């Protein structure tokens, strides 16, 4: 049974041997899967992605030899996380610092939606023009 992580528009499926449900409040991801799927590696200098490293004061608190605790990993990176252990899925949100940077530009993220005829349109097609978006939800 796989464990899915939703991260930045991607769905990552981790094999059963790469995830451990360690009690009611911990999901451990193998260090190999953390590196291969999310691109992060635990090194002596910290949690690293390429040349960028985030210092880790207590590597054991991050998970230890069994793997990296997903909630601790997200907290260290300043990213919100929602985990449904029963459904074996987690969603990593965008870090506040990234949201602040995008808000400073006042540029909406790109997305695609169909019109009434079913033709797909992206917001980026209309950059530099005034666009009126109307959203509706029945709930």
Coordinates of C-alpha atoms in Angstrom, one line a residue, residues 7 10 19 21 23 25 50 58 67 79 90:
X7 CA 3.6 18.7 -2.9
X10 CA 2.8 17.0 -7.8
X19 CA 6.8 4.9 5.0
X21 CA 3.1 4.9 10.6
X23 CA 1.8 5.6 16.4
X25 CA 0.9 11.1 15.5
X50 CA 21.3 20.8 -3.5
X58 CA 18.6 17.7 17.0
X67 CA 13.3 7.7 8.8
X79 CA 5.6 24.6 5.6
X90 CA -0.3 14.0 3.2

